[in-house]
PDB file of C-alpha atoms in Angstrom:
ATOM      1  CA  MET S  12     -38.650   5.549  -7.554  1.00 41.00           C
ATOM      2  CA  LYS S  13     -40.337   8.859  -6.857  1.00 51.00           C
ATOM      3  CA  ASN S  14     -39.959   9.964 -10.466  1.00 59.00           C
ATOM      4  CA  THR S  15     -41.573   6.784 -11.779  1.00 63.00           C
ATOM      5  CA  LYS S  16     -44.653   7.592  -9.692  1.00 74.00           C
ATOM      6  CA  VAL S  17     -44.751  11.351 -10.247  1.00 84.00           C
ATOM      7  CA  TYR S  18     -44.081  11.631 -13.991  1.00 85.00           C
ATOM      8  CA  PRO S  19     -47.146   9.648 -15.138  1.00 87.00           C
ATOM      9  CA  ILE S  20     -49.433  12.062 -13.274  1.00 90.00           C
ATOM     10  CA  ILE S  21     -47.546  15.176 -14.435  1.00 92.00           C
ATOM     11  CA  ASN S  22     -47.537  13.903 -18.023  1.00 93.00           C
ATOM     12  CA  ILE S  23     -51.301  13.431 -17.980  1.00 94.00           C
ATOM     13  CA  LEU S  24     -51.942  16.865 -16.442  1.00 95.00           C
ATOM     14  CA  PHE S  25     -49.806  18.698 -19.008  1.00 95.00           C
ATOM     15  CA  PHE S  26     -51.317  16.642 -21.805  1.00 96.00           C
ATOM     16  CA  LEU S  27     -54.825  17.600 -20.669  1.00 96.00           C
ATOM     17  CA  LEU S  28     -53.742  21.246 -20.667  1.00 95.00           C
ATOM     18  CA  SER S  29     -52.534  20.830 -24.258  1.00 94.00           C
ATOM     19  CA  LEU S  30     -55.861  19.282 -25.225  1.00 94.00           C
ATOM     20  CA  TYR S  31     -57.739  22.178 -23.622  1.00 94.00           C
ATOM     21  CA  VAL S  32     -55.719  24.829 -25.471  1.00 93.00           C
ATOM     22  CA  ASN S  33     -56.146  22.903 -28.728  1.00 91.00           C
ATOM     23  CA  PHE S  34     -59.898  22.676 -28.183  1.00 90.00           C
ATOM     24  CA  LYS S  35     -60.155  26.413 -27.512  1.00 89.00           C
ATOM     25  CA  SER S  36     -58.142  27.181 -30.643  1.00 87.00           C
ATOM     26  CA  VAL S  37     -60.415  25.035 -32.808  1.00 85.00           C
ATOM     27  CA  THR S  38     -63.596  26.631 -31.450  1.00 83.00           C
ATOM     28  CA  GLY S  39     -62.307  30.200 -31.757  1.00 76.00           C
ATOM     29  CA  GLY S  40     -62.010  30.717 -28.019  1.00 74.00           C
ATOM     30  CA  LEU S  41     -58.488  32.142 -28.335  1.00 77.00           C
ATOM     31  CA  GLY S  42     -57.948  35.484 -30.020  1.00 74.00           C
ATOM     32  CA  GLY S  43     -61.440  35.494 -31.518  1.00 76.00           C
ATOM     33  CA  LYS S  44     -60.498  33.335 -34.519  1.00 79.00           C
ATOM     34  CA  SER S  45     -60.334  29.579 -34.951  1.00 79.00           C
ATOM     35  CA  ILE S  46     -57.073  27.943 -35.950  1.00 80.00           C
ATOM     36  CA  ARG S  47     -58.732  27.024 -39.263  1.00 78.00           C
ATOM     37  CA  GLU S  48     -59.597  30.663 -40.003  1.00 82.00           C
ATOM     38  CA  LEU S  49     -55.996  31.688 -39.363  1.00 82.00           C
ATOM     39  CA  SER S  50     -54.735  28.829 -41.514  1.00 79.00           C
ATOM     40  CA  ASP S  51     -56.945  30.083 -44.346  1.00 79.00           C
ATOM     41  CA  LYS S  52     -55.729  33.649 -43.784  1.00 81.00           C
ATOM     42  CA  TYR S  53     -52.092  32.616 -44.181  1.00 80.00           C
ATOM     43  CA  SER S  54     -52.716  29.909 -46.770  1.00 76.00           C
ATOM     44  CA  ASN S  55     -49.874  29.251 -49.215  1.00 82.00           C
ATOM     45  CA  LEU S  56     -49.073  26.686 -51.881  1.00 84.00           C
ATOM     46  CA  PHE S  57     -47.539  24.323 -49.316  1.00 87.00           C
ATOM     47  CA  THR S  58     -50.588  24.407 -47.023  1.00 87.00           C
ATOM     48  CA  PRO S  59     -52.584  21.146 -47.296  1.00 90.00           C
ATOM     49  CA  SER S  60     -56.384  20.927 -47.391  1.00 89.00           C
ATOM     50  CA  ASN S  61     -58.245  21.628 -44.153  1.00 86.00           C
ATOM     51  CA  GLN S  62     -59.317  18.019 -43.596  1.00 89.00           C
ATOM     52  CA  THR S  63     -55.640  17.016 -43.473  1.00 92.00           C
ATOM     53  CA  PHE S  64     -55.374  18.643 -40.045  1.00 91.00           C
ATOM     54  CA  ALA S  65     -57.647  15.917 -38.680  1.00 92.00           C
ATOM     55  CA  ILE S  66     -54.427  13.978 -38.118  1.00 94.00           C
ATOM     56  CA  TRP S  67     -54.175  15.885 -34.816  1.00 94.00           C
ATOM     57  CA  SER S  68     -57.094  13.771 -33.585  1.00 94.00           C
ATOM     58  CA  LEU S  69     -55.143  10.600 -34.376  1.00 96.00           C
ATOM     59  CA  ILE S  70     -51.998  11.943 -32.695  1.00 96.00           C
ATOM     60  CA  TYR S  71     -53.875  12.876 -29.526  1.00 96.00           C
ATOM     61  CA  LEU S  72     -55.728   9.550 -29.477  1.00 96.00           C
ATOM     62  CA  LEU S  73     -52.458   7.616 -29.740  1.00 96.00           C
ATOM     63  CA  LEU S  74     -50.846   9.758 -27.041  1.00 96.00           C
ATOM     64  CA  THR S  75     -53.867   9.202 -24.783  1.00 95.00           C
ATOM     65  CA  ILE S  76     -53.503   5.435 -25.166  1.00 93.00           C
ATOM     66  CA  LEU S  77     -49.776   5.726 -24.471  1.00 92.00           C
ATOM     67  CA  LEU S  78     -50.255   7.831 -21.338  1.00 92.00           C
ATOM     68  CA  LEU S  79     -52.856   5.442 -19.968  1.00 90.00           C
ATOM     69  CA  SER S  80     -50.362   2.631 -20.570  1.00 87.00           C
ATOM     70  CA  GLN S  81     -47.698   4.364 -18.450  1.00 85.00           C
ATOM     71  CA  PHE S  82     -48.950   2.426 -15.462  1.00 81.00           C
ATOM     72  CA  SER S  83     -48.246  -0.921 -17.125  1.00 76.00           C
ATOM     73  CA  LYS S  84     -45.027  -2.630 -16.099  1.00 73.00           C
ATOM     74  CA  LYS S  85     -44.675  -3.995 -19.628  1.00 72.00           C
ATOM     75  CA  LEU S  86     -44.097  -0.529 -21.096  1.00 74.00           C
ATOM     76  CA  ASN S  87     -40.553   0.818 -21.216  1.00 68.00           C
ATOM     77  CA  ASN S  88     -40.934   4.258 -19.629  1.00 71.00           C
ATOM     78  CA  SER S  89     -37.377   5.464 -20.284  1.00 76.00           C
ATOM     79  CA  VAL S  90     -38.733   8.511 -22.150  1.00 83.00           C
ATOM     80  CA  LEU S  91     -41.938   9.142 -20.221  1.00 84.00           C
ATOM     81  CA  ASN S  92     -40.067   9.132 -16.903  1.00 83.00           C
ATOM     82  CA  THR S  93     -38.094  12.213 -17.971  1.00 86.00           C
ATOM     83  CA  PRO S  94     -39.161  15.857 -18.446  1.00 91.00           C
ATOM     84  CA  LEU S  95     -39.159  15.452 -22.240  1.00 93.00           C
ATOM     85  CA  PHE S  96     -42.843  14.701 -22.706  1.00 94.00           C
ATOM     86  CA  LEU S  97     -44.117  17.468 -20.433  1.00 94.00           C
ATOM     87  CA  VAL S  98     -41.741  19.905 -22.169  1.00 96.00           C
ATOM     88  CA  SER S  99     -43.251  18.829 -25.495  1.00 96.00           C
ATOM     89  CA  CYS S 100     -46.719  19.550 -24.077  1.00 96.00           C
ATOM     90  CA  VAL S 101     -45.680  23.046 -22.960  1.00 97.00           C
ATOM     91  CA  LEU S 102     -44.184  23.764 -26.380  1.00 97.00           C
ATOM     92  CA  ASN S 103     -47.293  22.349 -28.051  1.00 96.00           C
ATOM     93  CA  PHE S 104     -49.797  24.653 -26.396  1.00 95.00           C
ATOM     94  CA  SER S 105     -47.350  27.590 -26.431  1.00 96.00           C
ATOM     95  CA  TRP S 106     -46.965  27.650 -30.203  1.00 94.00           C
ATOM     96  CA  ILE S 107     -50.741  27.470 -30.546  1.00 92.00           C
ATOM     97  CA  LEU S 108     -51.199  30.433 -28.192  1.00 93.00           C
ATOM     98  CA  PHE S 109     -48.677  32.539 -30.113  1.00 93.00           C
ATOM     99  CA  TRP S 110     -50.241  31.457 -33.412  1.00 91.00           C
ATOM    100  CA  GLN S 111     -53.761  32.339 -32.276  1.00 90.00           C
ATOM    101  CA  PHE S 112     -52.677  35.867 -31.386  1.00 90.00           C
ATOM    102  CA  GLU S 113     -50.744  36.066 -34.680  1.00 88.00           C
ATOM    103  CA  PHE S 114     -47.229  36.247 -33.275  1.00 92.00           C
ATOM    104  CA  ILE S 115     -46.152  34.207 -36.286  1.00 91.00           C
ATOM    105  CA  GLY S 116     -42.386  34.524 -35.810  1.00 93.00           C
ATOM    106  CA  ILE S 117     -42.466  33.558 -32.124  1.00 95.00           C
ATOM    107  CA  SER S 118     -44.874  30.733 -32.909  1.00 94.00           C
ATOM    108  CA  LEU S 119     -42.405  29.410 -35.488  1.00 94.00           C
ATOM    109  CA  LEU S 120     -39.524  29.514 -32.995  1.00 97.00           C
ATOM    110  CA  VAL S 121     -41.577  27.629 -30.401  1.00 97.00           C
ATOM    111  CA  MET S 122     -42.578  25.050 -33.005  1.00 96.00           C
ATOM    112  CA  MET S 123     -38.901  24.567 -33.847  1.00 96.00           C
ATOM    113  CA  GLY S 124     -38.351  23.892 -30.150  1.00 97.00           C
ATOM    114  CA  LEU S 125     -41.135  21.301 -30.248  1.00 97.00           C
ATOM    115  CA  LEU S 126     -39.540  19.763 -33.329  1.00 96.00           C
ATOM    116  CA  GLY S 127     -36.228  19.485 -31.490  1.00 96.00           C
ATOM    117  CA  CYS S 128     -37.863  18.005 -28.393  1.00 96.00           C
ATOM    118  CA  LEU S 129     -39.712  15.356 -30.412  1.00 96.00           C
ATOM    119  CA  GLY S 130     -36.506  14.651 -32.295  1.00 95.00           C
ATOM    120  CA  VAL S 131     -34.691  13.920 -29.017  1.00 95.00           C
ATOM    121  CA  ILE S 132     -37.551  11.668 -27.884  1.00 94.00           C
ATOM    122  CA  ASN S 133     -37.426   9.697 -31.124  1.00 94.00           C
ATOM    123  CA  PHE S 134     -33.637   9.396 -31.006  1.00 93.00           C
ATOM    124  CA  LYS S 135     -33.941   7.950 -27.510  1.00 90.00           C
ATOM    125  CA  LEU S 136     -36.463   5.438 -28.862  1.00 89.00           C
ATOM    126  CA  GLN S 137     -34.459   4.411 -31.922  1.00 86.00           C
ATOM    127  CA  ASP S 138     -33.552   1.000 -30.477  1.00 80.00           C
ATOM    128  CA  GLN S 139     -37.061   0.409 -29.128  1.00 78.00           C
ATOM    129  CA  LYS S 140     -39.415  -1.984 -30.893  1.00 75.00           C
ATOM    130  CA  GLN S 141     -42.515  -1.257 -28.837  1.00 81.00           C
ATOM    131  CA  TRP S 142     -45.277  -0.130 -31.190  1.00 84.00           C
ATOM    132  CA  LEU S 143     -46.955   1.775 -28.385  1.00 86.00           C
ATOM    133  CA  LEU S 144     -43.972   4.136 -28.224  1.00 88.00           C
ATOM    134  CA  LYS S 145     -42.795   4.207 -31.834  1.00 91.00           C
ATOM    135  CA  VAL S 146     -46.146   4.879 -33.515  1.00 94.00           C
ATOM    136  CA  PRO S 147     -47.417   7.982 -31.642  1.00 95.00           C
ATOM    137  CA  PHE S 148     -44.072   9.742 -31.392  1.00 96.00           C
ATOM    138  CA  GLY S 149     -43.192   8.863 -34.994  1.00 95.00           C
ATOM    139  CA  ILE S 150     -46.431  10.244 -36.444  1.00 96.00           C
ATOM    140  CA  TYR S 151     -46.189  13.267 -34.130  1.00 97.00           C
ATOM    141  CA  LEU S 152     -42.638  14.083 -35.240  1.00 96.00           C
ATOM    142  CA  GLY S 153     -43.497  13.525 -38.903  1.00 95.00           C
ATOM    143  CA  TRP S 154     -46.400  15.950 -38.711  1.00 96.00           C
ATOM    144  CA  ILE S 155     -44.412  18.609 -36.844  1.00 96.00           C
ATOM    145  CA  CYS S 156     -41.637  18.335 -39.462  1.00 94.00           C
ATOM    146  CA  ILE S 157     -44.181  19.184 -42.152  1.00 92.00           C
ATOM    147  CA  ALA S 158     -45.883  21.838 -39.986  1.00 92.00           C
ATOM    148  CA  THR S 159     -42.552  23.555 -39.297  1.00 93.00           C
ATOM    149  CA  ILE S 160     -41.742  23.754 -43.003  1.00 90.00           C
ATOM    150  CA  ALA S 161     -45.238  25.129 -43.671  1.00 88.00           C
ATOM    151  CA  ASN S 162     -44.859  27.699 -40.901  1.00 90.00           C
ATOM    152  CA  VAL S 163     -41.548  28.924 -42.311  1.00 88.00           C
ATOM    153  CA  THR S 164     -43.449  29.647 -45.526  1.00 86.00           C
ATOM    154  CA  THR S 165     -46.233  31.298 -43.520  1.00 86.00           C
ATOM    155  CA  PHE S 166     -43.734  33.504 -41.683  1.00 88.00           C
ATOM    156  CA  LEU S 167     -42.222  34.716 -44.965  1.00 82.00           C
ATOM    157  CA  GLN S 168     -45.738  35.477 -46.149  1.00 79.00           C
ATOM    158  CA  SER S 169     -46.590  37.326 -42.924  1.00 79.00           C
ATOM    159  CA  ILE S 170     -43.671  39.744 -43.329  1.00 80.00           C
ATOM    160  CA  GLN S 171     -44.988  40.503 -46.814  1.00 71.00           C
ATOM    161  CA  ILE S 172     -42.096  39.428 -48.968  1.00 70.00           C
ATOM    162  CA  ASN S 173     -43.255  40.070 -52.527  1.00 70.00           C
ATOM    163  CA  ILE S 174     -42.798  36.962 -54.665  1.00 72.00           C
ATOM    164  CA  THR S 175     -44.253  36.479 -58.131  1.00 73.00           C
ATOM    165  CA  ALA S 176     -46.782  33.702 -58.717  1.00 75.00           C
ATOM    166  CA  SER S 177     -44.366  31.690 -60.862  1.00 82.00           C
ATOM    167  CA  ALA S 178     -41.614  32.049 -58.257  1.00 83.00           C
ATOM    168  CA  GLN S 179     -44.029  30.905 -55.539  1.00 84.00           C
ATOM    169  CA  GLN S 180     -44.766  27.791 -57.553  1.00 89.00           C
ATOM    170  CA  ILE S 181     -41.086  26.985 -58.035  1.00 91.00           C
ATOM    171  CA  ILE S 182     -40.311  27.632 -54.358  1.00 88.00           C
ATOM    172  CA  SER S 183     -43.228  25.446 -53.238  1.00 90.00           C
ATOM    173  CA  MET S 184     -42.044  22.566 -55.426  1.00 93.00           C
ATOM    174  CA  ALA S 185     -38.527  22.959 -54.044  1.00 93.00           C
ATOM    175  CA  ILE S 186     -39.934  22.914 -50.504  1.00 91.00           C
ATOM    176  CA  ILE S 187     -41.854  19.688 -51.206  1.00 93.00           C
ATOM    177  CA  VAL S 188     -38.721  17.968 -52.498  1.00 95.00           C
ATOM    178  CA  THR S 189     -36.639  19.334 -49.602  1.00 92.00           C
ATOM    179  CA  GLY S 190     -39.286  18.259 -47.101  1.00 91.00           C
ATOM    180  CA  THR S 191     -39.252  14.755 -48.548  1.00 94.00           C
ATOM    181  CA  GLY S 192     -35.494  14.588 -48.119  1.00 94.00           C
ATOM    182  CA  ILE S 193     -35.694  15.876 -44.543  1.00 92.00           C
ATOM    183  CA  ILE S 194     -38.382  13.354 -43.575  1.00 94.00           C
ATOM    184  CA  ALA S 195     -36.434  10.501 -45.181  1.00 94.00           C
ATOM    185  CA  GLY S 196     -33.270  11.539 -43.347  1.00 93.00           C
ATOM    186  CA  VAL S 197     -34.941  11.935 -39.947  1.00 93.00           C
ATOM    187  CA  MET S 198     -36.795   8.653 -40.447  1.00 93.00           C
ATOM    188  CA  SER S 199     -33.507   6.881 -41.113  1.00 91.00           C
ATOM    189  CA  LYS S 200     -31.646   8.506 -38.202  1.00 91.00           C
ATOM    190  CA  THR S 201     -34.392   7.853 -35.637  1.00 91.00           C
ATOM    191  CA  LYS S 202     -35.185   4.381 -37.018  1.00 90.00           C
ATOM    192  CA  ASN S 203     -38.850   5.306 -36.847  1.00 93.00           C
ATOM    193  CA  PRO S 204     -40.739   4.533 -40.070  1.00 93.00           C
ATOM    194  CA  PHE S 205     -43.996   5.982 -38.771  1.00 94.00           C
ATOM    195  CA  LEU S 206     -42.912   9.516 -39.653  1.00 95.00           C
ATOM    196  CA  SER S 207     -43.830   8.515 -43.199  1.00 95.00           C
ATOM    197  CA  ILE S 208     -47.530   8.220 -42.301  1.00 95.00           C
ATOM    198  CA  ALA S 209     -47.807  11.897 -41.370  1.00 95.00           C
ATOM    199  CA  ALA S 210     -45.689  13.065 -44.299  1.00 95.00           C
ATOM    200  CA  ALA S 211     -47.603  11.011 -46.872  1.00 96.00           C
ATOM    201  CA  TRP S 212     -50.884  12.243 -45.399  1.00 96.00           C
ATOM    202  CA  ALA S 213     -49.740  15.880 -45.598  1.00 95.00           C
ATOM    203  CA  PHE S 214     -48.608  15.496 -49.207  1.00 96.00           C
ATOM    204  CA  SER S 215     -51.939  13.904 -50.118  1.00 96.00           C
ATOM    205  CA  GLY S 216     -53.590  16.984 -48.592  1.00 95.00           C
ATOM    206  CA  ILE S 217     -51.492  19.264 -50.797  1.00 95.00           C
ATOM    207  CA  TYR S 218     -52.480  17.143 -53.791  1.00 95.00           C
ATOM    208  CA  SER S 219     -56.209  17.377 -53.081  1.00 94.00           C
ATOM    209  CA  LYS S 220     -56.020  21.140 -52.523  1.00 92.00           C
ATOM    210  CA  ARG S 221     -53.879  22.011 -55.548  1.00 93.00           C
ATOM    211  CA  ILE S 222     -54.902  19.505 -58.231  1.00 93.00           C
ATOM    212  CA  ASP S 223     -57.250  22.002 -59.926  1.00 92.00           C
ATOM    213  CA  ASP S 224     -55.218  25.221 -59.864  1.00 90.00           C
ATOM    214  CA  TYR S 225     -51.610  23.988 -59.579  1.00 92.00           C
ATOM    215  CA  PRO S 226     -51.495  20.435 -61.009  1.00 94.00           C
ATOM    216  CA  SER S 227     -47.679  20.403 -61.225  1.00 94.00           C
ATOM    217  CA  ILE S 228     -47.451  21.003 -57.459  1.00 94.00           C
ATOM    218  CA  ALA S 229     -50.200  18.445 -56.829  1.00 95.00           C
ATOM    219  CA  TYR S 230     -48.542  15.674 -58.857  1.00 96.00           C
ATOM    220  CA  LEU S 231     -45.147  16.354 -57.306  1.00 96.00           C
ATOM    221  CA  ALA S 232     -46.681  16.244 -53.826  1.00 96.00           C
ATOM    222  CA  ILE S 233     -48.462  12.930 -54.373  1.00 96.00           C
ATOM    223  CA  THR S 234     -45.335  11.429 -55.970  1.00 97.00           C
ATOM    224  CA  CYS S 235     -43.220  12.453 -52.973  1.00 96.00           C
ATOM    225  CA  GLY S 236     -45.947  11.159 -50.665  1.00 96.00           C
ATOM    226  CA  VAL S 237     -45.869   7.729 -52.310  1.00 97.00           C
ATOM    227  CA  ILE S 238     -42.064   7.645 -52.201  1.00 96.00           C
ATOM    228  CA  ILE S 239     -41.892   8.524 -48.502  1.00 96.00           C
ATOM    229  CA  PHE S 240     -44.649   6.031 -47.683  1.00 96.00           C
ATOM    230  CA  LEU S 241     -42.819   3.215 -49.496  1.00 96.00           C
ATOM    231  CA  LEU S 242     -39.606   4.129 -47.668  1.00 95.00           C
ATOM    232  CA  GLY S 243     -41.582   3.852 -44.432  1.00 94.00           C
ATOM    233  CA  VAL S 244     -42.935   0.420 -45.381  1.00 94.00           C
ATOM    234  CA  ARG S 245     -39.407  -0.740 -46.193  1.00 92.00           C
ATOM    235  CA  GLN S 246     -38.031   0.528 -42.897  1.00 90.00           C
ATOM    236  CA  THR S 247     -40.932  -1.015 -40.962  1.00 89.00           C
ATOM    237  CA  TYR S 248     -40.063  -4.406 -42.427  1.00 86.00           C
ATOM    238  CA  LYS S 249     -36.376  -3.994 -41.566  1.00 82.00           C
ATOM    239  CA  LEU S 250     -37.194  -2.852 -38.023  1.00 78.00           C
ATOM    240  CA  PHE S 251     -39.715  -5.501 -37.094  1.00 73.00           C
ATOM    241  CA  LYS S 252     -38.653  -8.480 -39.207  1.00 73.00           C
ATOM    242  CA  PRO S 253     -37.967 -11.598 -37.103  1.00 66.00           C
ATOM    243  CA  THR S 254     -34.319 -12.372 -36.471  1.00 62.00           C
ATOM    244  CA  ASN S 255     -32.987 -15.893 -36.812  1.00 56.00           C
TER     245      ASN S 255
END
């Protein structure tokens, strides 16, 4: 009983701390550079357009609604009444802190931890049909899957591995296809179709950024985005269709 009363408050406090760190990173209050400036500094062919990162606003809005709903008896709090969410908050602001001070390798490791934590949360929710739980954690996990792949590429760039332009293009296309397969697999295992929203959005961002200089990458990205979105629509129907 104590946990059911304590966790909602702790979750909100750690979430607010995450929001604060995110706000400081956007405004350049951490390390003297904004997160956008650092993203531009380490830009690679897998990095989507800057406006794509606005999905963080949607993720935080959905999580805010979810946390405010913790106090409703209608919500199944089997995940929120465990340390998992607050751990995800700690990992969230930790990777941002390391990123802002350009500890790229450590930031990547922390993000992998966040990916694992969100994966566990989604696995625990795989038999849930409450939209309030499935949607925010699904989109969150989908975006972190893409962000982790992008940060692996960024890390390789940061250690100055010399790769020719043509090789970079081939590697980026391979990463897009691999990322599509990973998202499809995780979406199937967690029974959460909402991962597809974040993935399709990210691929559309790659398309808009690369259509002029790397059209082959752009068309592959948008094709994979459409495929993953349609897989998500199909799984949504299977998950929420009425049973006789």
